[in-house]
Short mmCIF file of C-alpha atoms in Angstrom, two decimals:
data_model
loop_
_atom_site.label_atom_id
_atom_site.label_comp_id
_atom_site.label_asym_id
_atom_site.label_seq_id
_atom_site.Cartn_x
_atom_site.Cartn_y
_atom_site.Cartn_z
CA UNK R 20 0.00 0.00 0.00
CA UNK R 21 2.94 2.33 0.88
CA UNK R 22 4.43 1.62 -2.57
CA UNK R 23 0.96 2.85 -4.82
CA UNK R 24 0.78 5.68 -2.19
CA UNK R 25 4.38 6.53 -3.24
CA UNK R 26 3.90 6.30 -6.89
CA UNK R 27 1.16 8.28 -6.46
CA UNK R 28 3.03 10.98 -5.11
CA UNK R 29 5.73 11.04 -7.17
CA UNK R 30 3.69 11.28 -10.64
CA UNK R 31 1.48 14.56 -9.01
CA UNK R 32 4.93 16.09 -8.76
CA UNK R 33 6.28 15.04 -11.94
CA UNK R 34 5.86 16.61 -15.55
CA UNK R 35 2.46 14.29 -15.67
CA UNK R 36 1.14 17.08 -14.08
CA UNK R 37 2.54 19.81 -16.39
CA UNK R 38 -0.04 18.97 -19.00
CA UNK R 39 -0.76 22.06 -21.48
CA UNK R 40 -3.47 21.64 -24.53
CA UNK R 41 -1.19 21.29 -27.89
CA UNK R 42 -2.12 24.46 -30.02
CA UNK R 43 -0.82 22.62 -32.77
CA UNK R 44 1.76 24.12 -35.40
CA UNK R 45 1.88 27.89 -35.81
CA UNK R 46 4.12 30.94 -34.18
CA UNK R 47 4.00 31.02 -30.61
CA UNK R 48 5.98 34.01 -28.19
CA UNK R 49 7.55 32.44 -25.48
CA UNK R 50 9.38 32.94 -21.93
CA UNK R 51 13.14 31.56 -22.27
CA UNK R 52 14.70 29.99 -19.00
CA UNK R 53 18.38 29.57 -19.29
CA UNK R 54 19.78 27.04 -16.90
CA UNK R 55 23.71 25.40 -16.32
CA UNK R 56 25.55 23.90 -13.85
CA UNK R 57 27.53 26.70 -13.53
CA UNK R 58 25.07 29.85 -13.29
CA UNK R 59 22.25 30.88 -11.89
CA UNK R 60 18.60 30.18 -13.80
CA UNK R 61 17.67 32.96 -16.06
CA UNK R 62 13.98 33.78 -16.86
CA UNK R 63 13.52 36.09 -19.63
CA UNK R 64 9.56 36.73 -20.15
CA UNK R 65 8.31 37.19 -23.73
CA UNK R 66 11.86 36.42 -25.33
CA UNK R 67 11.72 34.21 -28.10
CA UNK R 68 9.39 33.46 -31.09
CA UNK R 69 9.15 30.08 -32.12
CA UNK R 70 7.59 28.76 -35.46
CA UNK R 71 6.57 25.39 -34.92
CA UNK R 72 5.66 23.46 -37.90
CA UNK R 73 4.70 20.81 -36.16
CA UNK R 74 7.74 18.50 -37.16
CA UNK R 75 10.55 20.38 -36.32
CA UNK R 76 10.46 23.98 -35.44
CA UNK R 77 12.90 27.81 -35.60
CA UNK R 78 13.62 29.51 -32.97
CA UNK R 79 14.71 33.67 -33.02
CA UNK R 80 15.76 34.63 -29.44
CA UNK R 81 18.52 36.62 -27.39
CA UNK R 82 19.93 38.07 -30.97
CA UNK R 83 19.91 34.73 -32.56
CA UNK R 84 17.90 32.55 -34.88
CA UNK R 85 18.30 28.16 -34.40
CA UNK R 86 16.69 25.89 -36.10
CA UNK R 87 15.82 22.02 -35.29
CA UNK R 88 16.37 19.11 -38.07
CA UNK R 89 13.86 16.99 -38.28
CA UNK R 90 12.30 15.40 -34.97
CA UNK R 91 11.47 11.87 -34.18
CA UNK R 92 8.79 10.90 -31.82
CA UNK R 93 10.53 8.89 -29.05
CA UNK R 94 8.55 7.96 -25.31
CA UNK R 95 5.48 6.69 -27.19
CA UNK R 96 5.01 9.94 -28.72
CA UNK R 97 5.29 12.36 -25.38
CA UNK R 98 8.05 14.25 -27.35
CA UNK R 99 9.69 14.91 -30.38
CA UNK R 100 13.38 15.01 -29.85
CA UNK R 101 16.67 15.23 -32.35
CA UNK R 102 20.06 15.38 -31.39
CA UNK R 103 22.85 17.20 -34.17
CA UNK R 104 26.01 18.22 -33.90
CA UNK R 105 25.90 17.90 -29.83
CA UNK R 106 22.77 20.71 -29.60
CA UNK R 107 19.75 18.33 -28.69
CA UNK R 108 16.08 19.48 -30.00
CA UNK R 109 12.94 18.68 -27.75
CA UNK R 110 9.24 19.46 -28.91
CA UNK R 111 7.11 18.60 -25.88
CA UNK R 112 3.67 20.19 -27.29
CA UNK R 113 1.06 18.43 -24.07
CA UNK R 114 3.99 20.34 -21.66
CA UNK R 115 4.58 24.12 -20.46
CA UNK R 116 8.33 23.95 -21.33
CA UNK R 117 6.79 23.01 -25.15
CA UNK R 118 10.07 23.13 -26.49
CA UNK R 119 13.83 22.67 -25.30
CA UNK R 120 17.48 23.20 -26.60
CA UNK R 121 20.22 21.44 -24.66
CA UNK R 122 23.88 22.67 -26.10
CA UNK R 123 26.14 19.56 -24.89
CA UNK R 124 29.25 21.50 -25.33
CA UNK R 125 28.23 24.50 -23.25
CA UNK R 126 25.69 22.51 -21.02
CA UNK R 127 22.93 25.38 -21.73
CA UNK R 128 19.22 24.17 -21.34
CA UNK R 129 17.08 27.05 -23.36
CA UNK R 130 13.22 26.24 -22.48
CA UNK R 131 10.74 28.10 -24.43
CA UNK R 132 7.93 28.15 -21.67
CA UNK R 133 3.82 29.97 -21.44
CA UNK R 134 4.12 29.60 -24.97
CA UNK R 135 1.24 31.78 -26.68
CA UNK R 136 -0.03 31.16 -30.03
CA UNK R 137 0.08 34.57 -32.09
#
């Protein structure tokens, strides 16, 4: 009984919970949070534009403009995820943090959150 009480726990507090309605493909303006190891999380409201087109997507923030190859679903088709040249895409669209950019080399996480389709 512990155990299912446990589990039950655990998936209220995980992204389960962070459930948002997919708006589909489309331009969306979106809060950035910056995180590392080695700084301090950044939240930048309103800071990048995204154009999703549903299977991969281009992103203009912070000066710059990055682009994701082609995604693959991957967890049963939670996400959409590809990995080039060390920079790993993620397209979450059921999730606030819709969509992710992990740079490898610099260990950077960029997640476009309270996405809003425009």
């Amino acid at each position: 009984m512990k155990r299912v009480i446990c589990c039950m726990i655990y998936l209220s507090f995980s992204g389960v919970c962070a459930a948002a309605e997919d708006s589909g493909p489309g331009t969306y303006l979106c809060d950035i949070r910056i995180t590392s190891a080695n700084t301090e999380t950044q939240l930048l409201p309103k800071s990048a534009v995204v154009e999703d087109n549903g299977s991969s997507y281009r992103v203009k923030m912070l000066g710059n403009e990055v682009a994701s190859p082609e995604l693959v679903s991957v967890m049963g088709g939670i996400k959409q995820q590809a990995t080039i040249n060390g920079i790993t895409f993620v397209r979450r669209p059921n999730y606030d943090d819709r969509f992710i950019i992990e740079n490898s080399h610099s260990g950077f996480f960029y997640k476009m959150r309270n996405c809003k389709k425009g």
